C-alpha cells in the first residue's frame, strides 16, 4: 500500500497514511471526516492556503456594495469602493477585535464598529476613533485600518480571495478546469450572468460530504429514486432518459482537486424555449461551441464552490461535523426572460429546500456523519472506476458517469496540502 505524499515535500507524518492508493483500491481514513484536529489543520492548510471563491461580481456591482464572506473560518467583507476596486477586508476591528459588519450584504461607503464606534472606509482605512480626546496625541498613527486578504482575483465575474500571498495566478490555479468554467460563463451570450440571493441549508456533517456529492453520478439512481419515479410517473421525464445519463454522462478530473460531472443537454426549459436559447448561443458562438455550452455540468472548484447548470453552490465549513451551504440561482443575461423563468422553476423543483432532489442529498450528509460514529469503521472507499479511467491528450482524466474519479482527485489534492508543513503550500 502506498500513501499519496508528493515528492520533494516535508510530509506531516500525521497525514501520511490517511489516504491509501494502490492499483486496485483508494481508501480515505474516516478521521478525515470526524477528527476536530484534522478540521483545524484543514482550515490552515487548505482554506487559508489556496484561492477561496467568495462571490459573484453581480453581488457587488455598484460602488459601495458589500457582502460579508468567510475565508475558511475567518470573517471578511468584500466591498466595492468608489474607485470601482474590489477589496477583501478582514472583518475584525483594530480596537478590540469585534466584527465591524454584521449584515450579510448592503451598500455603504463606511462601516462603524458597533462596540465603541470606530469608523472605517470601505477601502479598509481607519477614518475615525470615537471620543478621540481620551487618547494620547500620537495614538493610532500606526493603525492604517482593517487587515486585508493579500490576494483578490476576479475571473470573468467569479471573485476569489486568498490569505496566502504566494498563491499562483487564478488562471493557473484553475488550470485544466478553466475551459469548463468558460463554457459555464458563456451560457450568458456575451455577458456575465447574475446570481440571486441564496437559499441556505445546514447539516450536521463534514464539509467534504457536500464536496464529494456534487460530482457523484453513482448515487443518482438510488438516493434519488423517488424523484426519478415521480418524474417518470407524471411523464415529465421517462426513466430511460434518466438511465441515459449513466451511459452518456462523464466524470472529469485533473490537477488541483477540481472535478466535473458532465450530465447531458441542459434541462429545465420547454423544448421550444430550449431551441430558442440554443439558437441564440449558436448566433453568438457558432454551432459547435453552442453545443458544448448547452451541456449540463457540475463544476467543482476546490475547495469550496460548485458551478452547476442552474446555481452556484458555496460550501462553508463550520466545524468538523457542521456545514452550511449557500445555493444561489444563476440567472443568465442576454436571453429571453422565459429562459430564466423556466430555469428558476426547475431549480426550485429539483434543488430548492422543498425540491425533489436536494433534500435527499442533505439528509445523506448527516447520515454519513452518523455512520462514522462506528469506531471500527476506519476507512471509506473511493475506488470505483480506478481501472478504467482515460487520460486525454491534455492530461485531463475522463471516467464513466458513475466513477469516483473526481473524488479521488479531490482527495489527492487534499492529502497533498494536508501533508505539507504549514507555510509550504501555495
Ligand atoms: S471593538 Fe471596535 S470600536 Fe471597540
Ligand atoms: Fe444528489
Coordinates of C-alpha atoms and ligand atoms in Angstrom, one line a residue:
X1 CA 0.0 0.0 0.0
X2 CA 1.3 3.4 -0.9
X3 CA 0.4 6.6 0.8
X4 CA -0.1 9.5 -1.6
X5 CA 2.5 12.0 -0.4
X6 CA 4.0 14.3 -3.0
X7 CA 7.7 14.1 -3.9
X8 CA 10.0 16.6 -2.5
X9 CA 7.9 18.0 0.3
X10 CA 8.3 17.5 4.0
X11 CA 5.4 15.2 4.8
X12 CA 3.5 15.7 8.0
X13 CA 3.6 12.2 9.4
X14 CA 0.1 12.5 10.9
X15 CA -1.3 12.6 7.4
X16 CA 1.0 10.3 5.6
X17 CA -1.3 7.3 6.0
X18 CA -4.7 8.8 5.8
X19 CA -5.2 8.1 2.1
X20 CA -4.2 4.7 0.7
X21 CA -4.0 4.3 -3.1
X22 CA -3.0 1.2 -4.9
X23 CA -3.9 0.0 -8.4
X24 CA -6.9 -1.7 -7.0
X25 CA -8.1 0.5 -4.1
X26 CA -8.5 4.0 -2.9
X27 CA -9.3 4.5 0.7
X28 CA -9.8 7.6 2.9
X29 CA -9.5 7.4 6.7
X30 CA -12.7 8.2 8.5
X31 CA -10.7 10.6 10.7
X32 CA -10.8 12.9 7.7
X33 CA -14.5 13.4 8.5
X34 CA -14.5 13.1 12.3
X35 CA -11.3 14.4 13.9
X36 CA -11.5 18.0 15.1
X37 CA -7.7 18.3 14.9
X38 CA -7.9 17.4 11.2
X39 CA -10.5 20.0 10.7
X40 CA -8.3 22.7 12.4
X41 CA -5.5 21.8 10.1
X42 CA -7.8 21.8 7.0
X43 CA -8.7 25.4 7.8
X44 CA -4.9 26.4 7.8
X45 CA -3.6 24.1 5.1
X46 CA -6.4 24.1 2.7
X47 CA -8.8 27.0 3.2
X48 CA -6.2 29.6 4.2
X49 CA -3.5 28.5 1.8
X50 CA -5.3 28.5 -1.6
X51 CA -7.9 30.5 -3.5
X52 CA -11.4 30.6 -2.0
X53 CA -14.5 31.6 -4.0
X54 CA -16.2 34.5 -2.2
X55 CA -18.8 36.0 -4.5
X56 CA -20.1 36.6 -8.0
X57 CA -19.4 40.1 -9.3
X58 CA -23.1 40.8 -9.7
X59 CA -23.4 40.7 -5.9
X60 CA -21.2 43.8 -5.6
X61 CA -22.0 45.5 -8.9
X62 CA -22.3 49.1 -7.6
X63 CA -19.8 51.3 -5.8
X64 CA -20.5 50.9 -2.0
X65 CA -21.9 47.4 -2.4
X66 CA -20.6 44.9 0.1
X67 CA -21.1 41.3 1.2
X68 CA -19.8 39.6 4.3
X69 CA -17.9 36.3 3.5
X70 CA -15.6 33.8 5.1
X71 CA -12.2 32.6 4.1
X72 CA -12.2 29.3 5.9
X73 CA -13.4 30.4 9.3
X74 CA -12.0 34.0 9.1
X75 CA -14.7 36.6 8.6
X76 CA -14.2 39.2 5.9
X77 CA -16.1 41.9 4.0
X78 CA -16.0 42.1 0.2
X79 CA -16.5 45.7 -0.8
X80 CA -16.5 47.7 -4.0
X81 CA -15.0 51.1 -3.2
X82 CA -15.7 54.4 -5.0
X83 CA -12.8 53.8 -7.4
X84 CA -14.5 50.6 -8.6
X85 CA -11.9 48.4 -6.9
X86 CA -12.8 45.2 -5.1
X87 CA -11.4 44.9 -1.6
X88 CA -11.5 41.9 0.8
X89 CA -11.2 43.4 4.3
X90 CA -10.8 41.2 7.3
X91 CA -13.9 41.7 9.5
X92 CA -12.2 42.5 12.8
X93 CA -12.0 45.9 14.5
X94 CA -8.5 47.2 15.1
X95 CA -9.6 48.4 18.5
X96 CA -10.7 45.2 20.4
X97 CA -11.4 42.8 17.6
X98 CA -15.2 42.9 17.3
X99 CA -16.7 42.1 13.9
X100 CA -17.4 45.5 12.4
X101 CA -20.1 44.4 9.9
X102 CA -22.8 42.0 10.8
X103 CA -25.0 42.4 7.8
X104 CA -25.0 39.8 5.0
X105 CA -24.9 42.5 2.3
X106 CA -25.7 46.1 1.7
X107 CA -24.4 49.4 0.4
X108 CA -22.3 51.7 2.4
X109 CA -19.1 53.8 2.0
X110 CA -18.1 53.2 5.6
X111 CA -18.5 50.8 8.5
X112 CA -18.9 51.8 12.1
X113 CA -17.9 49.2 14.7
X114 CA -20.9 48.5 16.8
X115 CA -18.9 48.2 20.0
X116 CA -17.1 51.6 20.5
X117 CA -17.8 53.3 17.3
X118 CA -14.5 53.3 15.4
X119 CA -15.2 54.0 11.7
X120 CA -13.6 52.6 8.6
X121 CA -13.9 53.5 5.0
X122 CA -14.9 50.7 2.6
X123 CA -11.3 50.6 1.4
X124 CA -10.5 49.5 5.0
X125 CA -8.9 52.8 6.0
X126 CA -9.5 53.9 9.6
X127 CA -11.2 57.3 9.4
X128 CA -12.5 57.8 12.9
X129 CA -11.6 56.9 16.5
X130 CA -14.6 57.7 18.7
X131 CA -14.0 60.2 21.6
X132 CA -10.6 60.8 20.2
X133 CA -9.6 63.2 23.0
X134 CA -9.2 60.3 25.6
X135 CA -6.1 59.0 23.8
X136 CA -2.5 60.3 23.7
X137 CA -2.0 62.7 20.9
X138 CA 0.0 60.4 18.7
X139 CA -2.1 57.3 19.3
X140 CA -3.3 55.5 16.3
X141 CA -0.8 56.9 13.8
X142 CA 0.4 53.4 13.1
X143 CA -3.1 51.9 12.6
X144 CA -3.8 52.1 8.9
X145 CA -7.1 50.2 9.0
X146 CA -8.6 46.8 8.6
X147 CA -6.3 44.0 7.7
X148 CA -6.8 42.8 4.1
X149 CA -6.7 39.5 2.2
X150 CA -3.4 39.7 0.4
X151 CA -4.8 38.4 -2.9
X152 CA -8.1 39.1 -4.7
X153 CA -8.9 37.9 -8.2
X154 CA -11.8 38.3 -10.5
X155 CA -12.1 35.6 -13.1
X156 CA -14.8 36.7 -15.5
X157 CA -17.1 37.7 -12.7
X158 CA -16.1 35.0 -10.2
X159 CA -14.4 36.6 -7.3
X160 CA -11.8 34.7 -5.3
X161 CA -9.6 35.7 -2.3
X162 CA -6.7 34.2 -0.6
X163 CA -5.0 34.7 2.7
X164 CA -1.8 33.3 1.2
X165 CA 0.2 35.9 -0.7
X166 CA 2.1 33.3 -2.7
X167 CA -0.8 31.6 -4.5
X168 CA -0.3 31.3 -8.2
X169 CA -2.4 33.5 -10.5
X170 CA -6.1 32.4 -10.6
X171 CA -5.8 31.2 -14.2
X172 CA -3.0 28.8 -13.2
X173 CA -5.0 27.6 -10.2
X174 CA -8.0 26.8 -12.4
X175 CA -5.7 25.1 -14.9
X176 CA -7.4 22.3 -16.8
X177 CA -10.9 23.1 -15.4
X178 CA -10.8 26.7 -16.8
X179 CA -12.2 25.7 -20.1
X180 CA -15.3 24.3 -18.4
X181 CA -15.6 27.4 -16.3
X182 CA -15.5 29.5 -19.5
X183 CA -18.3 27.3 -21.0
X184 CA -20.4 27.9 -17.9
X185 CA -19.9 31.6 -18.0
X186 CA -20.7 31.7 -21.7
X187 CA -24.2 30.4 -21.0
X188 CA -25.0 34.2 -21.0
X189 CA -24.2 35.1 -24.6
X190 CA -21.5 37.8 -24.5
X191 CA -22.4 38.7 -20.9
X192 CA -21.6 37.7 -17.3
X193 CA -24.8 36.4 -15.7
X194 CA -26.0 37.3 -12.2
X195 CA -26.5 35.3 -9.0
X196 CA -29.6 35.9 -6.9
X197 CA -29.7 35.9 -3.1
X198 CA -29.1 32.4 -1.9
X199 CA -31.2 29.9 -0.1
X200 CA -29.1 28.2 2.6
X201 CA -29.1 24.9 4.3
X202 CA -27.1 23.5 7.1
X203 CA -26.3 19.9 8.0
X204 CA -24.6 18.0 10.8
X205 CA -21.8 16.6 8.8
X206 CA -18.4 17.3 7.4
X207 CA -17.9 19.8 4.5
X208 CA -16.4 17.1 2.3
X209 CA -19.7 15.2 2.1
X210 CA -21.1 18.1 0.1
X211 CA -17.8 18.5 -1.9
X212 CA -17.9 14.8 -2.9
X213 CA -21.5 14.7 -3.7
X214 CA -21.9 17.3 -6.4
X215 CA -19.9 15.3 -9.0
X216 CA -21.1 11.9 -7.8
X217 CA -23.0 10.2 -10.6
X218 CA -23.1 6.9 -8.8
X219 CA -25.8 7.8 -6.3
X220 CA -28.4 9.3 -8.6
X221 CA -30.3 6.2 -9.5
X222 CA -30.5 5.1 -5.8
X223 CA -30.7 8.1 -3.5
X224 CA -33.0 10.0 -5.9
X225 CA -35.2 7.0 -6.9
X226 CA -38.3 8.8 -5.6
X227 CA -37.6 11.8 -7.8
X228 CA -36.9 9.6 -10.8
X229 CA -40.0 7.5 -10.4
X230 CA -42.2 10.6 -9.8
X231 CA -41.0 12.3 -13.0
X232 CA -41.5 9.1 -14.9
X233 CA -45.0 8.5 -13.4
X234 CA -46.1 12.0 -14.4
X235 CA -44.5 11.9 -17.9
X236 CA -42.1 14.7 -17.1
X237 CA -39.0 12.6 -17.7
X238 CA -39.2 8.9 -18.8
X239 CA -37.0 6.6 -16.8
X240 CA -35.0 5.7 -19.9
X241 CA -33.9 9.4 -20.2
X242 CA -32.7 9.2 -16.6
X243 CA -30.9 6.0 -17.3
X244 CA -29.3 7.6 -20.3
X245 CA -27.2 9.8 -18.1
X246 CA -25.5 6.6 -16.9
X247 CA -24.3 5.9 -20.5
X248 CA -23.7 9.4 -22.0
X249 CA -22.6 11.2 -18.9
X250 CA -18.9 11.6 -17.9
X251 CA -16.8 12.4 -14.9
X252 CA -13.7 14.6 -15.4
X253 CA -10.7 15.3 -13.2
X254 CA -7.2 16.7 -13.2
X255 CA -4.8 18.7 -11.1
X256 CA -5.6 20.9 -8.1
X257 CA -8.5 19.0 -6.8
X258 CA -11.1 20.3 -9.2
X259 CA -13.6 18.0 -10.9
X260 CA -16.6 17.9 -13.3
X261 CA -19.7 15.8 -13.6
X262 CA -21.0 16.1 -17.2
X263 CA -24.6 15.0 -17.4
X264 CA -26.1 15.7 -20.8
X265 CA -28.0 18.5 -22.5
X266 CA -29.1 21.4 -20.4
X267 CA -32.5 20.8 -18.8
X268 CA -35.3 22.8 -17.3
X269 CA -36.6 24.6 -20.4
X270 CA -39.5 23.5 -22.5
X271 CA -38.3 22.2 -25.9
X272 CA -39.4 25.3 -27.8
X273 CA -37.7 27.6 -25.3
X274 CA -34.6 25.5 -25.3
X275 CA -34.4 25.7 -29.1
X276 CA -34.7 29.4 -28.9
X277 CA -31.9 29.5 -26.4
X278 CA -29.7 27.2 -28.4
X279 CA -30.2 29.4 -31.5
X280 CA -29.1 32.5 -29.5
X281 CA -25.9 30.6 -28.4
X282 CA -25.2 29.5 -31.9
X283 CA -25.5 33.0 -33.2
X284 CA -23.1 34.3 -30.6
X285 CA -20.5 31.4 -30.6
X286 CA -21.1 29.1 -33.6
X287 CA -22.9 25.8 -33.6
X288 CA -20.1 23.7 -32.1
X289 CA -19.3 25.8 -29.1
X290 CA -23.0 26.4 -28.6
X291 CA -23.5 22.6 -28.2
X292 CA -20.6 22.5 -25.7
X293 CA -22.1 25.4 -23.7
X294 CA -25.6 23.9 -23.7
X295 CA -24.4 20.9 -21.6
X296 CA -25.3 20.3 -18.0
X297 CA -22.2 20.3 -15.8
X298 CA -21.5 20.4 -12.1
X299 CA -18.0 22.0 -11.9
X300 CA -16.2 21.8 -8.6
X301 CA -13.5 24.4 -7.9
X302 CA -11.5 23.1 -5.0
X303 CA -12.2 23.5 -2.2
X304 CA -15.4 25.4 -1.7
X305 CA -17.7 26.1 -4.7
X306 CA -19.8 24.3 -7.3
X307 CA -20.8 26.0 -10.6
X308 CA -23.9 24.0 -11.5
X309 CA -26.1 24.4 -14.5
X310 CA -28.7 26.5 -12.6
X311 CA -26.9 27.6 -9.5
X312 CA -23.7 28.4 -7.6
X313 CA -23.3 26.4 -4.5
X314 CA -20.9 27.6 -1.9
X315 CA -19.7 25.3 0.9
X316 CA -18.9 26.9 4.3
X317 CA -17.4 24.6 6.9
X318 CA -18.4 25.5 10.4
X319 CA -16.9 22.6 12.5
X320 CA -15.8 19.1 11.8
X321 CA -19.4 17.9 11.8
X322 CA -21.2 21.1 10.8
X323 CA -21.5 22.7 7.4
X324 CA -23.6 25.4 5.8
X325 CA -24.2 25.7 2.1
X326 CA -25.4 28.7 0.1
X327 CA -27.2 28.0 -3.1
X328 CA -27.5 31.0 -5.5
X329 CA -29.7 30.8 -8.5
X330 CA -27.6 31.7 -11.5
X331 CA -29.6 34.0 -13.8
X332 CA -28.5 34.2 -17.4
X333 CA -28.0 37.6 -19.1
X334 CA -28.7 38.2 -22.8
X335 CA -31.5 35.6 -23.1
X336 CA -35.3 36.0 -23.3
X337 CA -36.9 36.2 -19.8
X338 CA -38.8 32.9 -20.3
X339 CA -35.4 31.1 -20.3
X340 CA -34.7 32.3 -16.7
X341 CA -38.3 31.8 -15.6
X342 CA -38.2 28.1 -16.6
X343 CA -34.7 27.5 -15.2
X344 CA -35.7 29.0 -11.9
X345 CA -38.8 26.9 -11.6
X346 CA -36.7 23.8 -12.4
X347 CA -34.1 24.7 -9.8
X348 CA -36.8 25.1 -7.2
X349 CA -38.4 21.8 -8.1
X350 CA -35.1 19.9 -8.0
X351 CA -32.7 21.5 -5.6
X352 CA -34.8 24.0 -3.6
X353 CA -35.4 23.4 0.1
X354 CA -38.6 21.6 -0.8
X355 CA -37.3 20.2 -4.1
X356 CA -37.4 16.5 -5.0
X357 CA -33.6 16.1 -5.1
X358 CA -31.7 18.5 -2.8
X359 CA -33.2 17.3 0.5
X360 CA -32.2 13.7 -0.3
X361 CA -28.6 14.7 -0.5
X362 CA -28.6 16.9 2.6
X363 CA -30.2 14.1 4.6
X364 CA -27.5 11.7 3.5
X365 CA -24.6 14.0 4.6
X366 CA -25.9 13.8 8.2
X367 CA -26.3 10.1 7.7
X368 CA -22.7 9.8 6.7
X369 CA -21.5 11.6 9.8
X370 CA -23.7 9.3 12.0
X371 CA -22.3 6.2 10.3
X372 CA -18.8 7.3 11.1
X373 CA -19.6 7.1 14.8
X374 CA -18.9 3.4 14.3
X375 CA -15.4 3.3 15.7
X376 CA -14.4 0.1 14.0
X377 CA -15.1 1.7 10.6
X378 CA -11.6 3.1 9.8
X379 CA -11.9 3.6 6.1
X380 CA -14.2 4.6 3.3
X381 CA -13.8 3.7 -0.3
X382 CA -13.5 5.9 -3.4
X383 CA -12.2 3.2 -5.8
X384 CA -14.9 3.0 -8.4
X385 CA -13.6 3.1 -11.9
X386 CA -9.9 3.1 -10.8
X387 CA -9.0 0.7 -13.6
X388 CA -11.0 2.3 -16.4
X389 CA -10.2 6.0 -16.5
X390 CA -8.9 7.5 -19.7
X391 CA -6.1 10.1 -19.9
X392 CA -6.9 12.7 -22.6
X393 CA -4.1 14.3 -24.6
X394 CA -4.2 17.4 -22.4
X395 CA -3.7 15.3 -19.3
X396 CA -7.3 15.5 -18.2
X397 CA -8.8 12.3 -16.8
X398 CA -12.2 11.1 -18.1
X399 CA -14.3 8.5 -16.5
X400 CA -17.6 6.8 -16.5
X401 CA -20.5 8.8 -15.2
X402 CA -20.7 6.7 -12.0
X403 CA -17.0 6.6 -11.3
X404 CA -15.4 8.1 -8.2
X405 CA -12.8 9.7 -10.4
X406 CA -13.3 13.4 -9.3
X407 CA -13.5 12.3 -5.7
X408 CA -10.0 10.8 -5.9
X409 CA -8.7 14.0 -7.5
X410 CA -10.2 15.9 -4.6
X411 CA -8.5 13.7 -2.0
X412 CA -5.2 13.7 -3.8
X413 CA -5.1 17.4 -3.6
X414 CA -6.4 17.3 0.0
X415 CA -3.7 15.0 1.2
X416 CA -1.0 16.9 -0.8
X417 CA -2.0 20.1 1.1
X418 CA -2.5 18.4 4.4
X419 CA 0.9 16.7 4.2
X420 CA 2.9 19.8 3.6
X421 CA 4.2 21.6 6.6
X422 CA 2.5 25.0 7.2
X423 CA 3.8 27.8 5.1
X424 CA 4.9 25.4 2.4
X425 CA 1.9 25.2 0.2
X426 CA 0.6 27.7 -2.4
Ligands
LIG1 S1 -14.0 46.9 19.3 FE1 -14.4 48.2 17.6 S2 -14.5 50.1 18.4 FE2 -14.0 48.9 20.1
LIG2 FE1 -27.7 14.0 -5.3

